């Protein structure tokens, strides 16, 4: 759907002349004139107004009766009155009606003090009740789920939660039951409402009917302060507000509306994961390994031991950077490594190297889509990722785009995911068939369309002023070369076969995309992982070229990385061989897998900055060997993971995201501020200051020394040309995409995008022998540290789930629910089998990053096949 | 005496009229044949418009105008029959569907032709099981004879016809809720616009013409005999005849088809026989349980047509006349009505959900003698607060009927409460102090 044009009109409200975009809901337009029209059910984020609460009745000239403002689009010359006697009478009536069955237990209600029903009653209500009958009663409070309590007596049946469940999250679990004044909100057969986004209904509820079990009875609004920040638990980087008590304790997290990032929604991991900040098992003091065990030591001791150990290792030091690391921390670490220790070996990507030229190509502004482009695109391509698990808020975004704007969705990948049902075309591949599938799609797009569909006239060229010149320019004129038709068709057929899919599926997808204008491609980092990662990215870039992404306004790529701040770390210089600003580092470094191989050989020390290779990196066995062979390990960590407990020599306590100060970069290039909301617990110090201190001790002092986090930010903006001049004030509360600043012209240039027929030939699909299966991995929203350390989320911590096709299940004698063992080369994990109809045969999918039996046990960076067998009950 | 049953109910007692053979013998489906073979869809629409046929379901919206809103062209249009007749006092559609189902089917087909529909659906009240069975058989017969299905009467026009049974909610008869119910959702009224006839507003998003059973049963007559003949009965604004369901305190309750514009007295006394011997009409609801009550004095000599009754502060509605004579206390009657609406409120919007519930509770107190003198004013204000503030008309329906009774018979409401209170006190005295109760002349306290 094209981006709507805003045509401003003027109308009169309560005697005031007000301007507003034509067609805007009167409730919103009235705010332009500082007129508040009270509402309960109206919430534009939920889609169409439903008109259930009747609170927004107003007088509109020319209408014989009162009209509800929420469903009234403003028109030019409209005359609205919200203060007349008849409007007042209606408002009084609605408030009186609402309160007759409301318990008015405000003194013991969590919502008291921040309750729209209280506010509206005070502002627009009659002030007294004439209702003397007994009120309606329900059993209360009940657990709607382990996360949410429901008090049906307080509920005013505004429809918001039910609409959220049905129309935003599309989980269709919450419904109205019974009717008339017996109506209540519930679930089918009373099942708990457990879903990835269930917590949003707490924010939506305009009364105290839905309350958070984590926050219930912990504080009143006047006991707490709210601080805005960014959730760094996943790459979505949602804007959040921390509710803080006594400057020390986070009590609650709720959404801080930013339409350009999150649309005001949060996933339950982001909403409830904050409890991990206060987990008693958190590391809050520096530790040192002495006599084989970790002991708490003073900061000075820890710092001098760390500095000494790293100095001894010198250029033999390597570093891994975890995804939650801020730009500032990453920048300081690469500075410490490169300038202090003279070692180029640091990597922020767990899955494999990223070619520097490709990194620069992917960083180009004309290839970058921003999140709101999803809404207004004609088509969205999702490659090798399940958004609901890997960037949940973008899953909601794509659903919204489909539902409201009829965006076409094409899925490419091996594993059936949450977006399968609404997708328009699905190219189902083998687990590592992404490269071949994208190549096939790019080639198919170049095919002559048998039925002539005119290319969409919606591919509006970018504003030349917005497009940085150079580098990619010649492409804009180069017509894609038309090959001989039959050769092209054969190529599509062959690539589709190599991807393990059908040429028909590829052509269907191509047909959907060919007719589309602006197209956004959301691609999972795993496409660029492993030995064929470079070719995977090349295929992606070829697809971008075939889709004319660089030339089309509103088109672009958005990466779904494995780490929260993957883009920021890349741009701050945390890739081997790439310094700050994606510029070539003076010395090429080794990627993570080669670091593992080199540890115990020519590498002797390892710095782990919020990184846990035994949990997140492929080839767990290799990393185990490597860590054992490493002489000296310095870890910045918040919990005693296996890596820390068994291998770290010096442990610095890491900050939680509620304590951090710094910036992170969204995958769409938006820099956002992470703000400190609570004091550091125990002896935790800011990580940037520890890194700065180590830098100063190890030959990379700064002049002037880094005394504050903003000084580090400033150093980044000086080192990264395309961030030049960026200030924290400019980022303000909602962040800023660097591509939208003038300095974006300084983005490093990249070679032109490959054409579909220039791509390397992908390998033949792996042919598993003896009933073995091709291993694919996936992530789970709930496989993470938060689910283990936040008490309220513990019930969601996943066990390993082994997804098989029913055919393979039958062949192996495995049924859903059976315990199975998956093994390869002596490594094995156990999990519970789940047979999925939509899964292609001969593939098996396991979850990465579970606490036990993680799929990373089975990965060694190579495409791989595994043996699955049923575990007989003992 | 007024001549009755001239058109829709003309052959109603003919044995086997519900079968297609008898219906065809009586001239049935000739109008359809004419409409599809001799007339263009636009001409059909024009005739309906010129006849000024007003909707018989309650809202009295001109059918021709409504059909004219349905866009023609590349949309999938739907013809939807609202046969969810559930209002207390209304039973006219039932007799039409039971006795002469083909008349409805024929009218529906002609209307479907006028809007170029791809599917016709009869949404019938779930409790009308017998009638639904009959309709299903009739539709099957119509398929067999080629009146429905592919290539109707050889004209190349295709139309599927479905009988859909409701699941027991009065609100499903509200046209927007009916759409939701038909789509498999909870029967909650949707907001207008978009209206059903608009793109995106109707069933399955397609433009939909929604008409009442009786309205459509008038259509074959218009096509058969022409607009002029059709307008010979009725008044200038309320054309044609009306099937009136008379119930309550009358000697001959039932359905009577009368020309629009006869007096209410003619219907209540002339046709339905009036109240039993020795009683007078206290009041009556001329348009079903949702219409404001008219007292016997003000209402009996009014003409029974849309414009006259509206001018008198009531409405013709679905044409269900509920008669209350002077032996019938009004408070239990009002309470019974309010209970119905409370039970049937869908619960979506606030004034209806809470207002009907509150009204019932207050009427219960009045009926049982626990009312205070302030309650009557409060009851009246609650009705005012409901009217015009709701999402659909269900809440208004209760408030108009109850509000009008309270307004016109305030004395009786107050007396009723007072008498009940006195009875309660006497009972209390008898229970707690039987010796006092036995004593004479203790009088009200």
Coordinates of C-alpha atoms in Angstrom, one line a residue, chain A residues 181-496:
Chain A
X181 CA -24.0 -8.0 31.5
X182 CA -22.7 -11.5 32.1
X183 CA -20.0 -11.0 29.4
X184 CA -16.5 -11.7 30.5
X185 CA -13.0 -12.0 29.0
X186 CA -11.5 -15.4 28.9
X187 CA -9.9 -18.1 26.9
X188 CA -11.4 -21.2 25.2
X189 CA -12.0 -23.7 27.9
X190 CA -10.0 -21.7 30.4
X191 CA -6.6 -22.5 29.0
X192 CA -3.9 -20.1 30.3
X193 CA -3.2 -17.3 27.9
X194 CA 0.4 -18.1 27.1
X195 CA 1.7 -16.4 23.9
X196 CA 4.8 -14.5 22.8
X197 CA 3.1 -11.1 23.2
X198 CA 0.5 -11.7 25.9
X199 CA 1.9 -9.0 28.3
X200 CA 0.8 -6.2 26.0
X201 CA -2.7 -6.6 27.3
X202 CA -1.5 -5.3 30.6
X203 CA -0.5 -2.0 29.0
X204 CA -3.7 -1.9 27.0
X205 CA -6.1 -2.4 29.9
X206 CA -7.6 0.9 30.9
X207 CA -8.6 -0.4 34.3
X208 CA -6.9 -2.7 36.8
X209 CA -8.5 -5.9 35.3
X210 CA -5.3 -7.2 33.8
X211 CA -2.3 -6.9 36.0
X212 CA 1.2 -8.2 35.8
X213 CA 2.0 -10.9 38.3
X214 CA 5.6 -9.6 38.4
X215 CA 4.4 -6.1 39.4
X216 CA 1.2 -6.9 41.4
X217 CA 1.3 -5.2 44.8
X218 CA 4.9 -4.2 44.5
X219 CA 4.4 -0.5 44.3
X220 CA 2.0 2.4 43.8
X221 CA 2.6 5.0 41.1
X222 CA 3.8 7.5 43.6
X223 CA 6.5 5.2 44.9
X224 CA 8.2 4.8 41.6
X225 CA 10.0 6.7 38.8
X226 CA 9.9 5.8 35.1
X227 CA 13.0 5.9 32.9
X228 CA 13.1 5.5 29.2
X229 CA 15.6 3.2 27.6
X230 CA 16.0 0.4 25.0
X231 CA 15.5 -3.3 25.5
X232 CA 18.7 -5.0 24.4
X233 CA 17.5 -8.6 24.9
X234 CA 17.0 -9.2 21.2
X235 CA 17.6 -7.4 17.9
X236 CA 14.2 -5.8 17.8
X237 CA 15.6 -3.1 20.2
X238 CA 12.2 -2.1 21.4
X239 CA 11.8 1.2 23.2
X240 CA 10.9 0.5 26.8
X241 CA 10.3 2.3 30.1
X242 CA 11.7 0.9 33.3
X243 CA 9.7 1.5 36.4
X244 CA 12.2 1.9 39.1
X245 CA 11.8 2.0 42.9
X246 CA 14.4 3.7 45.1
X247 CA 16.8 4.1 42.2
X248 CA 17.8 0.6 42.7
X249 CA 15.2 -1.9 41.7
X250 CA 13.4 -2.4 38.4
X251 CA 9.9 -3.4 39.1
X252 CA 8.4 -3.4 35.7
X253 CA 9.0 -2.8 32.0
X254 CA 6.5 -1.4 29.7
X255 CA 6.4 -0.2 26.1
X256 CA 7.6 3.2 25.1
X257 CA 5.8 3.9 21.9
X258 CA 8.1 4.4 18.9
X259 CA 6.3 3.8 15.7
X260 CA 9.6 3.6 13.8
X261 CA 10.8 0.7 15.9
X262 CA 8.2 -1.3 17.8
X263 CA 4.8 0.2 17.2
X264 CA 4.4 0.3 21.0
X265 CA 4.4 -3.4 21.5
X266 CA 6.7 -5.6 23.6
X267 CA 7.2 -9.4 23.7
X268 CA 6.9 -11.2 27.0
X269 CA 10.6 -11.8 27.1
X270 CA 11.3 -8.1 27.0
X271 CA 8.5 -7.3 29.4
X272 CA 9.3 -9.8 32.1
X273 CA 13.0 -10.6 31.5
X274 CA 14.0 -7.7 33.7
X275 CA 13.7 -9.9 36.7
X276 CA 17.1 -11.4 35.7
X277 CA 18.6 -8.0 36.6
X278 CA 17.9 -8.7 40.3
X279 CA 18.6 -12.5 40.2
X280 CA 20.5 -13.4 43.4
X281 CA 22.9 -15.5 41.3
X282 CA 24.1 -12.5 39.4
X283 CA 27.8 -11.8 39.5
X284 CA 28.2 -8.4 41.2
X285 CA 31.9 -8.5 42.2
X286 CA 35.1 -9.1 40.3
X287 CA 36.5 -12.6 40.6
X288 CA 39.8 -14.3 40.2
X289 CA 40.6 -18.0 39.7
X290 CA 42.9 -19.1 42.5
X291 CA 43.6 -22.7 43.2
X292 CA 41.2 -23.8 40.6
X293 CA 38.2 -21.9 41.9
X294 CA 36.8 -18.4 41.4
X295 CA 37.1 -16.1 44.4
X296 CA 35.8 -12.6 44.8
X297 CA 38.6 -10.0 44.8
X298 CA 39.0 -6.3 44.8
X299 CA 38.7 -4.3 41.6
X300 CA 42.3 -3.3 41.7
X301 CA 43.4 -6.9 42.0
X302 CA 41.2 -8.0 39.2
X303 CA 42.3 -5.2 36.9
X304 CA 45.9 -5.7 37.5
X305 CA 45.6 -9.5 37.0
X306 CA 43.7 -9.0 33.8
X307 CA 46.1 -6.4 32.6
X308 CA 49.1 -8.5 33.5
X309 CA 47.7 -11.6 31.8
X310 CA 46.7 -9.8 28.6
X311 CA 50.1 -8.0 28.4
X312 CA 51.8 -11.3 28.6
X313 CA 49.7 -12.7 25.8
X314 CA 50.0 -9.5 23.8
X315 CA 49.2 -10.1 20.1
X316 CA 48.3 -13.7 21.1
X317 CA 45.1 -12.4 22.6
X318 CA 41.8 -12.9 20.9
X319 CA 38.3 -11.5 21.8
X320 CA 34.7 -12.5 21.3
X321 CA 32.1 -9.8 21.5
X322 CA 28.5 -10.7 22.5
X323 CA 25.5 -9.3 20.9
X324 CA 24.3 -7.2 23.8
X325 CA 27.5 -5.2 23.9
X326 CA 27.0 -1.5 23.2
X327 CA 28.7 0.4 20.5
X328 CA 30.9 2.1 23.1
X329 CA 32.0 -1.1 24.7
X330 CA 32.7 -2.7 21.4
X331 CA 34.6 0.3 20.2
X332 CA 36.8 0.4 23.3
X333 CA 37.4 -3.4 23.1
X334 CA 38.6 -3.2 19.5
X335 CA 40.8 -0.2 20.4
X336 CA 42.2 -2.2 23.3
X337 CA 42.9 -5.2 21.1
X338 CA 44.2 -3.4 18.0
X339 CA 46.0 -0.5 19.6
X340 CA 46.9 -1.8 23.0
X341 CA 47.7 -5.5 22.4
X342 CA 48.4 -5.4 18.7
X343 CA 46.0 -8.2 18.1
X344 CA 43.5 -8.1 15.2
X345 CA 41.6 -11.2 16.3
X346 CA 38.2 -10.2 17.5
X347 CA 34.8 -11.2 16.3
X348 CA 31.2 -10.3 17.2
X349 CA 29.7 -12.8 14.9
X350 CA 29.3 -16.4 16.2
X351 CA 28.5 -18.0 12.8
X352 CA 31.4 -17.2 10.5
X353 CA 33.3 -14.5 8.7
X354 CA 31.7 -11.7 6.8
X355 CA 33.6 -10.6 3.7
X356 CA 34.7 -7.0 4.2
X357 CA 33.4 -5.9 0.7
X358 CA 30.1 -7.5 1.4
X359 CA 29.9 -5.9 4.8
X360 CA 30.3 -2.6 3.1
X361 CA 27.8 -3.5 0.5
X362 CA 25.3 -4.4 3.2
X363 CA 26.0 -1.2 4.9
X364 CA 25.1 1.0 2.0
X365 CA 22.3 3.4 2.7
X366 CA 20.5 2.7 -0.5
X367 CA 20.2 -1.0 0.5
X368 CA 18.8 -0.2 3.9
X369 CA 15.1 -0.3 4.6
X370 CA 13.7 1.1 7.8
X371 CA 11.2 -0.7 9.9
X372 CA 8.1 1.5 8.8
X373 CA 8.9 0.6 5.2
X374 CA 7.4 -2.8 6.0
X375 CA 4.0 -1.2 6.4
X376 CA 4.1 0.6 3.0
X377 CA 5.9 -1.9 0.9
X378 CA 4.1 -4.0 -1.7
X379 CA 6.0 -7.1 -0.7
X380 CA 8.1 -8.5 2.1
X381 CA 10.5 -11.3 1.6
X382 CA 11.6 -13.2 4.8
X383 CA 14.7 -15.3 4.3
X384 CA 16.0 -17.9 6.7
X385 CA 14.5 -16.6 9.9
X386 CA 11.4 -17.1 12.0
X387 CA 10.7 -13.5 13.0
X388 CA 8.5 -14.5 16.0
X389 CA 11.5 -16.2 17.6
X390 CA 14.3 -14.0 16.4
X391 CA 12.9 -10.5 16.2
X392 CA 9.4 -10.9 17.6
X393 CA 8.3 -7.3 17.2
X394 CA 9.0 -7.5 13.5
X395 CA 6.7 -10.5 13.3
X396 CA 3.9 -8.2 14.6
X397 CA 5.0 -5.6 12.1
X398 CA 4.7 -7.9 9.2
X399 CA 1.3 -9.2 10.4
X400 CA 0.1 -5.7 10.6
X401 CA 1.4 -4.9 7.1
X402 CA -0.5 -8.0 5.8
X403 CA -3.7 -7.3 7.7
X404 CA -4.0 -3.5 7.2
X405 CA -2.1 -2.8 4.1
X406 CA -2.4 -6.1 2.1
X407 CA 1.4 -6.5 1.8
X408 CA 2.4 -9.7 0.0
X409 CA 4.7 -11.9 1.9
X410 CA 7.2 -14.4 0.4
X411 CA 9.0 -16.8 2.8
X412 CA 12.3 -18.5 1.9
X413 CA 13.7 -21.0 4.3
X414 CA 13.7 -24.6 5.4
X415 CA 11.6 -24.5 8.5
X416 CA 7.9 -23.7 8.6
X417 CA 7.3 -20.7 10.8
X418 CA 4.7 -18.5 12.4
X419 CA 4.2 -16.5 9.2
X420 CA 3.4 -19.5 7.1
X421 CA -0.4 -19.2 7.3
X422 CA -0.7 -15.6 5.9
X423 CA 2.2 -15.9 3.4
X424 CA 1.5 -15.5 -0.3
X425 CA 4.3 -17.7 -1.4
X426 CA 6.6 -20.1 0.3
X427 CA 9.9 -21.4 -1.0
X428 CA 10.7 -24.3 1.3
X429 CA 14.3 -25.3 1.1
X430 CA 16.8 -27.7 2.7
X431 CA 18.3 -26.3 5.9
X432 CA 21.2 -24.7 4.0
X433 CA 19.4 -24.1 0.7
X434 CA 19.0 -20.3 1.2
X435 CA 21.8 -19.4 -1.1
X436 CA 20.6 -21.5 -4.0
X437 CA 17.0 -20.4 -3.3
X438 CA 17.9 -16.7 -3.5
X439 CA 19.9 -17.3 -6.6
X440 CA 17.0 -19.1 -8.2
X441 CA 14.6 -16.3 -7.2
X442 CA 16.9 -13.7 -8.6
X443 CA 17.2 -15.7 -11.8
X444 CA 13.5 -16.2 -12.0
X445 CA 12.9 -12.5 -11.6
X446 CA 14.9 -12.0 -14.7
X447 CA 12.8 -14.5 -16.6
X448 CA 10.4 -13.2 -19.2
X449 CA 7.0 -13.4 -17.6
X450 CA 4.7 -15.6 -19.7
X451 CA 1.7 -13.6 -18.8
X452 CA 2.5 -10.0 -19.2
X453 CA 2.1 -8.3 -16.0
X454 CA 3.2 -4.7 -16.3
X455 CA 6.0 -3.9 -13.9
X456 CA 4.6 -2.1 -11.0
X457 CA 4.5 1.7 -11.5
X458 CA 5.0 1.9 -7.8
X459 CA 8.7 1.5 -8.1
X460 CA 9.4 5.2 -7.6
X461 CA 13.0 6.1 -8.0
X462 CA 14.7 7.3 -5.0
X463 CA 15.1 11.0 -4.6
X464 CA 18.6 11.6 -6.1
X465 CA 19.4 14.0 -3.4
X466 CA 18.8 11.2 -0.9
X467 CA 20.9 8.7 -2.8
X468 CA 24.6 9.1 -2.1
X469 CA 26.5 9.3 -5.3
X470 CA 29.2 7.0 -6.5
X471 CA 29.8 3.3 -6.1
X472 CA 26.6 1.9 -7.1
X473 CA 25.5 4.5 -9.5
X474 CA 26.1 2.8 -12.8
X475 CA 23.6 0.1 -11.8
X476 CA 20.8 2.6 -12.1
X477 CA 21.3 2.7 -15.8
X478 CA 22.3 -0.9 -16.5
X479 CA 19.3 -2.9 -17.8
X480 CA 19.5 -6.4 -16.4
X481 CA 20.8 -8.5 -19.2
X482 CA 18.2 -10.7 -20.7
X483 CA 19.5 -14.2 -21.2
X484 CA 18.4 -16.7 -23.7
X485 CA 15.0 -17.7 -22.4
X486 CA 15.6 -21.5 -22.2
X487 CA 19.0 -21.2 -20.6
X488 CA 17.5 -18.9 -18.0
X489 CA 14.7 -21.4 -17.3
X490 CA 17.1 -24.3 -17.0
X491 CA 19.2 -22.3 -14.5
X492 CA 16.1 -21.5 -12.3
X493 CA 15.2 -25.2 -12.4
X494 CA 18.7 -26.3 -11.5
X495 CA 19.1 -23.8 -8.7
X496 CA 15.7 -24.7 -7.3

